[in-house]
GROMACS .gro file of N, CA, C and O in nm:
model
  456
    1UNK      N    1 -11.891  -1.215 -18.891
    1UNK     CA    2 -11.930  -1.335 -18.823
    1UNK      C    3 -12.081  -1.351 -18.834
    1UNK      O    4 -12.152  -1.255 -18.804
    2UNK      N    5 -12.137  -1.475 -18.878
    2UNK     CA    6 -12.257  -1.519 -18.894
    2UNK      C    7 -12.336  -1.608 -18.780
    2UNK      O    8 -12.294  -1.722 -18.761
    3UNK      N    9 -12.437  -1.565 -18.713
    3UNK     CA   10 -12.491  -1.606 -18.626
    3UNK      C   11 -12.602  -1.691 -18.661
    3UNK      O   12 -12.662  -1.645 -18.758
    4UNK      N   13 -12.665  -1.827 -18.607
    4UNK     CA   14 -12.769  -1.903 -18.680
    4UNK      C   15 -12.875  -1.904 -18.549
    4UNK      O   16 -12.828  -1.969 -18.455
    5UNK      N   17 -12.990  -1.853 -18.526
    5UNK     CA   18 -13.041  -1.921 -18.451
    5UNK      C   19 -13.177  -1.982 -18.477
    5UNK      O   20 -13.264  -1.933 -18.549
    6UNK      N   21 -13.185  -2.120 -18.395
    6UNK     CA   22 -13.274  -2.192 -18.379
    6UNK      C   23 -13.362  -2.184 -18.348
    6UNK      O   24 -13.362  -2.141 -18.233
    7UNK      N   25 -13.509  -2.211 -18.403
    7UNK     CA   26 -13.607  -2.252 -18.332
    7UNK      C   27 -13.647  -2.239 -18.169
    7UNK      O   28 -13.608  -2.345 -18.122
    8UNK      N   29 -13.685  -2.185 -18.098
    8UNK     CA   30 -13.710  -2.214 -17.973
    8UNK      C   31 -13.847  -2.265 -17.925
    8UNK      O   32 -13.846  -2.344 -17.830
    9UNK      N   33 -13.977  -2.225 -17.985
    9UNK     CA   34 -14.054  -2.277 -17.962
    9UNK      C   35 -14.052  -2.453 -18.010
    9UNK      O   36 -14.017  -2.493 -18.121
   10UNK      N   37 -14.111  -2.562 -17.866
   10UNK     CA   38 -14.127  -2.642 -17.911
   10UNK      C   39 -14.253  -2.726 -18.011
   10UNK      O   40 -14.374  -2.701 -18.015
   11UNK      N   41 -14.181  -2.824 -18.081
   11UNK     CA   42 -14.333  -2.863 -18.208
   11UNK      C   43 -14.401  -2.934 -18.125
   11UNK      O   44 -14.346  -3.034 -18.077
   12UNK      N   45 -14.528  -2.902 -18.091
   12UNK     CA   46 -14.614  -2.961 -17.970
   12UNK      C   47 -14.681  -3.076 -18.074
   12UNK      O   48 -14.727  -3.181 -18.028
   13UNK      N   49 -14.683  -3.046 -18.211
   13UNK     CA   50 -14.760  -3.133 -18.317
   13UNK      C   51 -14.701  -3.271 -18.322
   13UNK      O   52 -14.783  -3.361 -18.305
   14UNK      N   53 -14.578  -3.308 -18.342
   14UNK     CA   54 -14.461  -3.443 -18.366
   14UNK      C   55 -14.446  -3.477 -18.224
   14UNK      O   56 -14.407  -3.591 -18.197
   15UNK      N   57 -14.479  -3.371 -18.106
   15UNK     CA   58 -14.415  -3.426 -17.957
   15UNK      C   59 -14.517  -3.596 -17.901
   15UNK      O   60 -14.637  -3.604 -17.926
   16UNK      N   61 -14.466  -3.675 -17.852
   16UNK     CA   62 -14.505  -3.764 -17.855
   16UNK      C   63 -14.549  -3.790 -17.704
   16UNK      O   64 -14.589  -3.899 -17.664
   17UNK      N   65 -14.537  -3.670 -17.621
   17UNK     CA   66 -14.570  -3.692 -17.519
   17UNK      C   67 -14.692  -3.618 -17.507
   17UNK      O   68 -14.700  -3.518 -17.578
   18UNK      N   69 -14.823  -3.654 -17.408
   18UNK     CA   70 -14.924  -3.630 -17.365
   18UNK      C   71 -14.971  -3.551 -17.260
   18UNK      O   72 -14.929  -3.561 -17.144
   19UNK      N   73 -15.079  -3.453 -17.306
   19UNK     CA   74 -15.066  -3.339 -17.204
   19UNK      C   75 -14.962  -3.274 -17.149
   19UNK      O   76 -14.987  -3.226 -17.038
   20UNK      N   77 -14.832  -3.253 -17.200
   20UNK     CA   78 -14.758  -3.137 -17.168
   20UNK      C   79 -14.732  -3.004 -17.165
   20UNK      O   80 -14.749  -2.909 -17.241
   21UNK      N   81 -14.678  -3.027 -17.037
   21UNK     CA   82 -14.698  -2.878 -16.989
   21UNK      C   83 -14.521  -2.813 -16.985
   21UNK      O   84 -14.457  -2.834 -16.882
   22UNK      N   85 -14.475  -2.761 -17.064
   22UNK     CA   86 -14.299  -2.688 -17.085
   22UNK      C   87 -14.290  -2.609 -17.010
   22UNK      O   88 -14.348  -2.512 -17.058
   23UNK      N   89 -14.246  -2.582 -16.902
   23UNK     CA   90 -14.232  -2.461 -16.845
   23UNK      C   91 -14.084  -2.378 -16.824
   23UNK      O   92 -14.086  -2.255 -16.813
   24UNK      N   93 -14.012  -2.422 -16.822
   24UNK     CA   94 -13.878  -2.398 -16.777
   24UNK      C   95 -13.806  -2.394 -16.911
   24UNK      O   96 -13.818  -2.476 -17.001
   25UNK      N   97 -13.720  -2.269 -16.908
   25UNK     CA   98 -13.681  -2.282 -17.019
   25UNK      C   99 -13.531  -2.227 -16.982
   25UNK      O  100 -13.507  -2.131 -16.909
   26UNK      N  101 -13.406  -2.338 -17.070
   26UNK     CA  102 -13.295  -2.233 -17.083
   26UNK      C  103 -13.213  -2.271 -17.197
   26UNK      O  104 -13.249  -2.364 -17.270
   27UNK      N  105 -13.093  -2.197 -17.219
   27UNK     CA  106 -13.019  -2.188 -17.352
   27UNK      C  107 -12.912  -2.210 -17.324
   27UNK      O  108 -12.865  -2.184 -17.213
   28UNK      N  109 -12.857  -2.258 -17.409
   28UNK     CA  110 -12.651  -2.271 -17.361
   28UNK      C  111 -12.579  -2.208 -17.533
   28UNK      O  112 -12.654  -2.157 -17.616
   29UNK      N  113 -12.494  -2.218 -17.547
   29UNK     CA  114 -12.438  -2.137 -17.666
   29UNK      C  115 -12.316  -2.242 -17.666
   29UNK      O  116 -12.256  -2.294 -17.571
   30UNK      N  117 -12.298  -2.258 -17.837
   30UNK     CA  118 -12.147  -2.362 -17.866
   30UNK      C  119 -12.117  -2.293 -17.994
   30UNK      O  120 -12.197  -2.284 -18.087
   31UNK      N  121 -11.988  -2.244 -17.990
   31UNK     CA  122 -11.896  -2.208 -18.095
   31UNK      C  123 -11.902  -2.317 -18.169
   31UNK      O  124 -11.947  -2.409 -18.102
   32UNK      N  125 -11.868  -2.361 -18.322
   32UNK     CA  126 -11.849  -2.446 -18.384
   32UNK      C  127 -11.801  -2.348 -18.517
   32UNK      O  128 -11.864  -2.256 -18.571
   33UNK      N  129 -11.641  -2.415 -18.553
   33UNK     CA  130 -11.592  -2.338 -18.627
   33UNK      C  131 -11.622  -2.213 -18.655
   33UNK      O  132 -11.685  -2.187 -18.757
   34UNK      N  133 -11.570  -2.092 -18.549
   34UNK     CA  134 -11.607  -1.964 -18.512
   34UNK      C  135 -11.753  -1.949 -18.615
   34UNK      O  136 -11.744  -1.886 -18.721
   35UNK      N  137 -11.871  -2.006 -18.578
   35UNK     CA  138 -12.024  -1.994 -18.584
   35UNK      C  139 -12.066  -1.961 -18.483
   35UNK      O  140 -12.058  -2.066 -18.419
   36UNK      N  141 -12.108  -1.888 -18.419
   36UNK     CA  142 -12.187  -1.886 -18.294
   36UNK      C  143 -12.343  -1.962 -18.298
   36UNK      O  144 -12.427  -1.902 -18.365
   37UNK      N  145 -12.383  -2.076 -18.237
   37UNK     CA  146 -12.547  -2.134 -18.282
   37UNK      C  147 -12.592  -2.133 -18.138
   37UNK      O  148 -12.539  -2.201 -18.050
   38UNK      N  149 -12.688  -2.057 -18.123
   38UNK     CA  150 -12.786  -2.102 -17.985
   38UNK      C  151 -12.870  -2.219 -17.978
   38UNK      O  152 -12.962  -2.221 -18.060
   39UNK      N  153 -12.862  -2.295 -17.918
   39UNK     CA  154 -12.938  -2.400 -17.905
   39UNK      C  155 -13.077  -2.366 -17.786
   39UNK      O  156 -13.068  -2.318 -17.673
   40UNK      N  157 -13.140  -2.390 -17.824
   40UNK     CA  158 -13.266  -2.394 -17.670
   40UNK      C  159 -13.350  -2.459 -17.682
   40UNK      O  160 -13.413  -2.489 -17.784
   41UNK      N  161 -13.367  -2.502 -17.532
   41UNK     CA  162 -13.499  -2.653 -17.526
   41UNK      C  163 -13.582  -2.564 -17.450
   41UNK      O  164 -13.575  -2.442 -17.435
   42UNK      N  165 -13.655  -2.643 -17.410
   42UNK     CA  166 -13.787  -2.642 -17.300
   42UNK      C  167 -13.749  -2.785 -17.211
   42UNK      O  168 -13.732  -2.893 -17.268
   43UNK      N  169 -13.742  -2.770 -17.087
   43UNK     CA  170 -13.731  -2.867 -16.991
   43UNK      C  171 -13.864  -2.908 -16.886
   43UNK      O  172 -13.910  -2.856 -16.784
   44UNK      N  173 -13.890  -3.001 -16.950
   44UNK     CA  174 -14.080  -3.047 -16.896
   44UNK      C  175 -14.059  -3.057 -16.738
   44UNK      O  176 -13.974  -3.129 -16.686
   45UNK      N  177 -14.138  -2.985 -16.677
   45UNK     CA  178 -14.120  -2.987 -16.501
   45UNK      C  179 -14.241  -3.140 -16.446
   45UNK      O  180 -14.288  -3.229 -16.516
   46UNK      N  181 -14.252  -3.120 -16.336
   46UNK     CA  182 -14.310  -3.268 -16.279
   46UNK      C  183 -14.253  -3.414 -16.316
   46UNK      O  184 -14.134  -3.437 -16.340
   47UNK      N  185 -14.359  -3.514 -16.318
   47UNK     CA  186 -14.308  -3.610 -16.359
   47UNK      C  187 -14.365  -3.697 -16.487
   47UNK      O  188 -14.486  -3.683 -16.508
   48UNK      N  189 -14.320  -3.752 -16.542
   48UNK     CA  190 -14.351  -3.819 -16.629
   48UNK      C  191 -14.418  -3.978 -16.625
   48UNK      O  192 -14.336  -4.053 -16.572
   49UNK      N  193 -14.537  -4.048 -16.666
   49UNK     CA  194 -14.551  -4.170 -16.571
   49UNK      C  195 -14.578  -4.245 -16.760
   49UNK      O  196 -14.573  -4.176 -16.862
   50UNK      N  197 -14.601  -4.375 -16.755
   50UNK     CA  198 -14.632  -4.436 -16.833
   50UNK      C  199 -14.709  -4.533 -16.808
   50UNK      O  200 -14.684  -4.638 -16.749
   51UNK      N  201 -14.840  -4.481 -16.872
   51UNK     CA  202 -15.027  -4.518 -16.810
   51UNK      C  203 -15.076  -4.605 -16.951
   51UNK      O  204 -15.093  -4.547 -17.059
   52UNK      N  205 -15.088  -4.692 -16.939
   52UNK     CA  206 -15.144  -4.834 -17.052
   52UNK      C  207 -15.056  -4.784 -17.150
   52UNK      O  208 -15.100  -4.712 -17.240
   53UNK      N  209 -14.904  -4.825 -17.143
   53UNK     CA  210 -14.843  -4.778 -17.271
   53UNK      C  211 -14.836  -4.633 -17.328
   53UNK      O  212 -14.789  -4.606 -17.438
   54UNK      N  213 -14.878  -4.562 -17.258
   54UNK     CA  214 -14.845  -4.395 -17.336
   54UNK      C  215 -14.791  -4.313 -17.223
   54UNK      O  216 -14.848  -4.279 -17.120
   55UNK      N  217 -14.669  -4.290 -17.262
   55UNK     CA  218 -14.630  -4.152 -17.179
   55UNK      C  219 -14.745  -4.043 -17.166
   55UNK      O  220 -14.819  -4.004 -17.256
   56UNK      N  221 -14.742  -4.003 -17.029
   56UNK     CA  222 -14.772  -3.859 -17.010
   56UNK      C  223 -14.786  -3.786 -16.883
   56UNK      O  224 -14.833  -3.835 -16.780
   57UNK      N  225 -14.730  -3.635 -16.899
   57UNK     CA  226 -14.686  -3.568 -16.811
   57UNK      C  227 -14.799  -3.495 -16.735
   57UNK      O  228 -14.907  -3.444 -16.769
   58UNK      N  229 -14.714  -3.512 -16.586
   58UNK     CA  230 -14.779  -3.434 -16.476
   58UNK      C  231 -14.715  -3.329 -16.464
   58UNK      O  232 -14.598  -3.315 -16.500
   59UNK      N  233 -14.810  -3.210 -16.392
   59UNK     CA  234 -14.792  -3.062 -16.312
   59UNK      C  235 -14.656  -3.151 -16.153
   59UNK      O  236 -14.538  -3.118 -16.139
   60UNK      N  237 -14.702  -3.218 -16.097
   60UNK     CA  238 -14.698  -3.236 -15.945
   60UNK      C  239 -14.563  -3.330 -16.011
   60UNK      O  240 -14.551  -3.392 -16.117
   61UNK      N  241 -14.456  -3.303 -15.874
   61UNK     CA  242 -14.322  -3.387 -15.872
   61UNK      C  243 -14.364  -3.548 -15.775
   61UNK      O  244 -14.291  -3.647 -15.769
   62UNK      N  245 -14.469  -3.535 -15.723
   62UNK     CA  246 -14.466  -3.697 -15.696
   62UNK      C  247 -14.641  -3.700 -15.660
   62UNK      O  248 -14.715  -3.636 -15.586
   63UNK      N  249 -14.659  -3.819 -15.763
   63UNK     CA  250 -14.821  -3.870 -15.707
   63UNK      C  251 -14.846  -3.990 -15.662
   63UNK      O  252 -14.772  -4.072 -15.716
   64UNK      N  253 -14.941  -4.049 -15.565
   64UNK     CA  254 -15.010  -4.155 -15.539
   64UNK      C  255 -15.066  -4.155 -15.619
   64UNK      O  256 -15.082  -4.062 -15.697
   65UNK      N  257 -15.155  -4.357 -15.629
   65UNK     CA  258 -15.212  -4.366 -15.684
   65UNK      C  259 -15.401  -4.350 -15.680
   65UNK      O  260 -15.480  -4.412 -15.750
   66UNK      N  261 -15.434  -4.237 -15.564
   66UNK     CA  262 -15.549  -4.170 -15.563
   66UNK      C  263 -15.541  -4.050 -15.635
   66UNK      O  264 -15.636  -4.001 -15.697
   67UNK      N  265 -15.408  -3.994 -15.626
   67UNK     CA  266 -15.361  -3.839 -15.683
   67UNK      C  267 -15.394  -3.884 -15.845
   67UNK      O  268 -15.466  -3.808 -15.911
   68UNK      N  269 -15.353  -3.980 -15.893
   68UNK     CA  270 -15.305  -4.008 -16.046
   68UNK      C  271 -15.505  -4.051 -16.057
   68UNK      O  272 -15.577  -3.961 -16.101
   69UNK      N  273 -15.538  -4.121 -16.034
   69UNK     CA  274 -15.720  -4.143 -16.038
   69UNK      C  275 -15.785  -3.985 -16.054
   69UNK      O  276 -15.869  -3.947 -16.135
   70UNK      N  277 -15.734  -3.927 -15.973
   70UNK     CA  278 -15.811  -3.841 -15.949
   70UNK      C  279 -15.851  -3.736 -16.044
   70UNK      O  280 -15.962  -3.699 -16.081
   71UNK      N  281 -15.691  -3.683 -16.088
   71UNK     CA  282 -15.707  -3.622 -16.214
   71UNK      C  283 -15.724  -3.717 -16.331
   71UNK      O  284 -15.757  -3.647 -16.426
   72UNK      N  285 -15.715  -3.871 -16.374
   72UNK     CA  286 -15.731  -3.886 -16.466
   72UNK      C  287 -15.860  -3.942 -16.491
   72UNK      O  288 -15.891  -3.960 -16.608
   73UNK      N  289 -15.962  -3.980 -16.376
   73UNK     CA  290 -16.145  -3.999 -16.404
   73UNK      C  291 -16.141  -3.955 -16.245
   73UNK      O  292 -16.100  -4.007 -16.141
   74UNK      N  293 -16.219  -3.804 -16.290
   74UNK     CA  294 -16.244  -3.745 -16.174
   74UNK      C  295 -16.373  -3.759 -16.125
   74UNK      O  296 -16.403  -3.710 -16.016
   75UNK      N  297 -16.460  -3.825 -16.199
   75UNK     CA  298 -16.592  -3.907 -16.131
   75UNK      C  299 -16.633  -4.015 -16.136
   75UNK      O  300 -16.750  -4.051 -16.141
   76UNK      N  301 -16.505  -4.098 -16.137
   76UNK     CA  302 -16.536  -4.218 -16.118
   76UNK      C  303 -16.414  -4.291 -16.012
   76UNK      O  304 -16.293  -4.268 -16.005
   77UNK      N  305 -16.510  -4.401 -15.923
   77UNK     CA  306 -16.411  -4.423 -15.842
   77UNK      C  307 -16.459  -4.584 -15.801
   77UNK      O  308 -16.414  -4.638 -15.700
   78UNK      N  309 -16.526  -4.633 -15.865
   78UNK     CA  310 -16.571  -4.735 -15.857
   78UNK      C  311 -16.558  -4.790 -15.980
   78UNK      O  312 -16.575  -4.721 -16.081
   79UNK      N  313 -16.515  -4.964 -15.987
   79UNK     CA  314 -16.506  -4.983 -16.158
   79UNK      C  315 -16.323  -4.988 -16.144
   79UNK      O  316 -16.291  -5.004 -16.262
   80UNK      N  317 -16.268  -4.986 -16.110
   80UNK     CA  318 -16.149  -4.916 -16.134
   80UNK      C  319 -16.041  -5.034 -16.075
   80UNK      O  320 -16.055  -5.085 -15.964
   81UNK      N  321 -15.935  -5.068 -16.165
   81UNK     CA  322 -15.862  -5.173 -16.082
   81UNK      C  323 -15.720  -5.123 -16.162
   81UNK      O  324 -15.724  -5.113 -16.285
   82UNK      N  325 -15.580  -5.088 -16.077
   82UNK     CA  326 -15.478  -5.076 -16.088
   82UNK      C  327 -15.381  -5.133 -16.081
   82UNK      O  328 -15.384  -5.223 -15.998
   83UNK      N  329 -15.266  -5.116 -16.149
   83UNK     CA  330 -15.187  -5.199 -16.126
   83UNK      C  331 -15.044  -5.094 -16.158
   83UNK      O  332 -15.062  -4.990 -16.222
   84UNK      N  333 -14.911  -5.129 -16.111
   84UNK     CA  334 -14.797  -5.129 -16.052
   84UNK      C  335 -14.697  -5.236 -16.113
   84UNK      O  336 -14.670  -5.338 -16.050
   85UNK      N  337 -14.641  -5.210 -16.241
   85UNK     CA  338 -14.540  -5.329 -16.264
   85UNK      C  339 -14.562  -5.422 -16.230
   85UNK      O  340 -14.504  -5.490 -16.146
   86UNK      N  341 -14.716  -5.455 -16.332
   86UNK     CA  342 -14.789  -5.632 -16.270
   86UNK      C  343 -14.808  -5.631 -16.144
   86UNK      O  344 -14.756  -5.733 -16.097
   87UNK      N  345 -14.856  -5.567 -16.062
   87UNK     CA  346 -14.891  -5.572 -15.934
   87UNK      C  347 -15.006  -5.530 -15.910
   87UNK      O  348 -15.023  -5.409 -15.901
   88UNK      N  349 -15.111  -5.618 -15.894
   88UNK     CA  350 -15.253  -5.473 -15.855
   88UNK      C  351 -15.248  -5.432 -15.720
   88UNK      O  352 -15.214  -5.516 -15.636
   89UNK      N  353 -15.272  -5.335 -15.689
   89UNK     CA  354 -15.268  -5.244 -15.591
   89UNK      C  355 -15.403  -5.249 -15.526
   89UNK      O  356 -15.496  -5.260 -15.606
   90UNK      N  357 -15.433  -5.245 -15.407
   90UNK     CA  358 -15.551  -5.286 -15.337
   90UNK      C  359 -15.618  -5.136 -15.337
   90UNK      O  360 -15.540  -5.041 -15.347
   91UNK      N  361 -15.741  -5.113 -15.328
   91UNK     CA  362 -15.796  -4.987 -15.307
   91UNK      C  363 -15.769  -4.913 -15.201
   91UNK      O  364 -15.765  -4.790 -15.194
   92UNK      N  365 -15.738  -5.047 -15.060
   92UNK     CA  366 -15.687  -4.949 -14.965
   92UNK      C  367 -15.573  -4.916 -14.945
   92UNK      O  368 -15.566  -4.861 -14.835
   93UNK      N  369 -15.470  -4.922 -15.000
   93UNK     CA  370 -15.373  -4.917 -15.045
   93UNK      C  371 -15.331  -4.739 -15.185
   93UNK      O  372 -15.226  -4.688 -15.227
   94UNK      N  373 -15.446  -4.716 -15.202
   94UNK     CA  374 -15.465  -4.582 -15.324
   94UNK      C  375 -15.382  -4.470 -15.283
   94UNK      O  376 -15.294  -4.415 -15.350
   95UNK      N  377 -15.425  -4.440 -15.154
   95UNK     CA  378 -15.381  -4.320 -15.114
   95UNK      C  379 -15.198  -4.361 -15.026
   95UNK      O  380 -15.160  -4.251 -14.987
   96UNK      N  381 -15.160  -4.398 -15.013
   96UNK     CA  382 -15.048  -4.449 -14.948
   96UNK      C  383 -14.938  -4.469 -15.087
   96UNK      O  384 -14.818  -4.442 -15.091
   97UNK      N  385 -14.995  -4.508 -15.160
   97UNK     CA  386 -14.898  -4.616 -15.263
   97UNK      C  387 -14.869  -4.439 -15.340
   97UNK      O  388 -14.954  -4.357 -15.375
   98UNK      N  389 -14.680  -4.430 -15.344
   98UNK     CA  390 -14.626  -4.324 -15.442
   98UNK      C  391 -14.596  -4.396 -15.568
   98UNK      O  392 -14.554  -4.511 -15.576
   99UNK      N  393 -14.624  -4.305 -15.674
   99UNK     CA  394 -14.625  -4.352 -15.780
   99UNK      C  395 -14.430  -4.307 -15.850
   99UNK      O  396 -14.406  -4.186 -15.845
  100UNK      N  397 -14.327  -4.387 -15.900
  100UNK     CA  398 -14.259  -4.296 -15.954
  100UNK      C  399 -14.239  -4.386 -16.144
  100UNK      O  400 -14.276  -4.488 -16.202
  101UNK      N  401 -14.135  -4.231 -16.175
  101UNK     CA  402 -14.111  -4.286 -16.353
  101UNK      C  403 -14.091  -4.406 -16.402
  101UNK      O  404 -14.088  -4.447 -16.519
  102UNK      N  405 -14.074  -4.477 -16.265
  102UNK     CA  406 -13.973  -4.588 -16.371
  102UNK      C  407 -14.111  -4.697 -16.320
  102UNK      O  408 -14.076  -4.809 -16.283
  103UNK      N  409 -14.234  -4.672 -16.317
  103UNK     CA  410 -14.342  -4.783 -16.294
  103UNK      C  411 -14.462  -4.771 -16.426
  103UNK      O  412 -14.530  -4.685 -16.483
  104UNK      N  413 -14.440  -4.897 -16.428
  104UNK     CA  414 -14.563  -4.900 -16.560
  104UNK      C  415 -14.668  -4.940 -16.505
  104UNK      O  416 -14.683  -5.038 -16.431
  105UNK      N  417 -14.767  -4.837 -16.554
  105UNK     CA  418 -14.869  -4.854 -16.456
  105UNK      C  419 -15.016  -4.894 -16.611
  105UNK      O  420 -15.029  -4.842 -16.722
  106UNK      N  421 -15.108  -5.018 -16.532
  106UNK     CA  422 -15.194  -5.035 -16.582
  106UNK      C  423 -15.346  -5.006 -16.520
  106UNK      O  424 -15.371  -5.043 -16.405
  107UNK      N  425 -15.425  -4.951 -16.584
  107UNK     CA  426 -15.537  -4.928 -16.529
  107UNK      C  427 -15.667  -4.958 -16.566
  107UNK      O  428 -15.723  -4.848 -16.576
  108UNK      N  429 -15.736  -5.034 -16.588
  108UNK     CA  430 -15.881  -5.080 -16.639
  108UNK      C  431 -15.984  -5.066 -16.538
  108UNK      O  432 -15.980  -5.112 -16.424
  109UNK      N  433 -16.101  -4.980 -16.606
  109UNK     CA  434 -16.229  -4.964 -16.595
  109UNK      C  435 -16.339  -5.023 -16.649
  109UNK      O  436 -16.377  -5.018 -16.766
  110UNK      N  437 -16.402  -5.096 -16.532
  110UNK     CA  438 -16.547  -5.129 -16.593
  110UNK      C  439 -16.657  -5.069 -16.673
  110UNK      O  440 -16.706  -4.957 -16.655
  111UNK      N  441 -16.693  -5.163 -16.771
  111UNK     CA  442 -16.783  -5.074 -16.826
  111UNK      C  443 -16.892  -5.148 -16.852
  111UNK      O  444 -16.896  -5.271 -16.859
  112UNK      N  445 -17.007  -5.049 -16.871
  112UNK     CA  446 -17.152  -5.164 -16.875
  112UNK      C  447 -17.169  -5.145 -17.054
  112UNK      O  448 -17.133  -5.057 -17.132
  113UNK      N  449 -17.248  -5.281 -17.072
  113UNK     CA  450 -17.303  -5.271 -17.225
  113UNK      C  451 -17.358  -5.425 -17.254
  113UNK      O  452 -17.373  -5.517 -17.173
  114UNK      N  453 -17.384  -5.423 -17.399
  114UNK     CA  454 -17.470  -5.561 -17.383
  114UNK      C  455 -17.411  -5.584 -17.588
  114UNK      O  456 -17.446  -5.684 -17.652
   0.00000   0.00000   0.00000
């Protein structure tokens, strides 16, 4: 009997998601015409958000939208206008407002120049 196994590390090069972090890992096993093949993923923990059109993954299972600022311009906090599935979100409103997967979120920063 001939055993095949796969790949386990994932190709971080072709992955199309941003800043990920794999942590969790498990395997399941499927006979296929007495073959034995292991299959194994990596299962991305936190959440996933989609920020001006690009996926990319968080550490944390749920953020506001001060949490999501914070790590993504951590010195800047002025300049900054958000939005919520076409919705802008008021500043006072940052820390209150949970962010989840299924919100497309837009974000533009001021910038100076001439």
């Amino acid at each position: 009997m001939q055993a095949e196994i796969l790949p386990s590390e994932p190709d971080l090069v072709h992955t199309s998601v941003g800043k990920s972090k794999m942590t969790s890992f498990e395997c399941f096993h499927a006979r296929i015409a007495a073959i034995p093949k292991v299959f194994c993923y990596t299962k991305p923990t936190g959440m996933e958000l989609k920020i001006n059109n690009q996926h990319k993954q968080f550490e944390a299972e749920t953020l506001s939208v001060q949490a999501l600022l914070d790590l993504e311009f951590p010195n800047k906090q002025n300049g900054i206008a958000f939005a919520i599935n076409n919705s802008v979100v008021p500043k006072t409103e940052w820390t209150t407002t949970a962010l989840s997967e299924t919100d497309e979120i837009l974000i533009i920063t001021a910038t100076q120049g001439g």
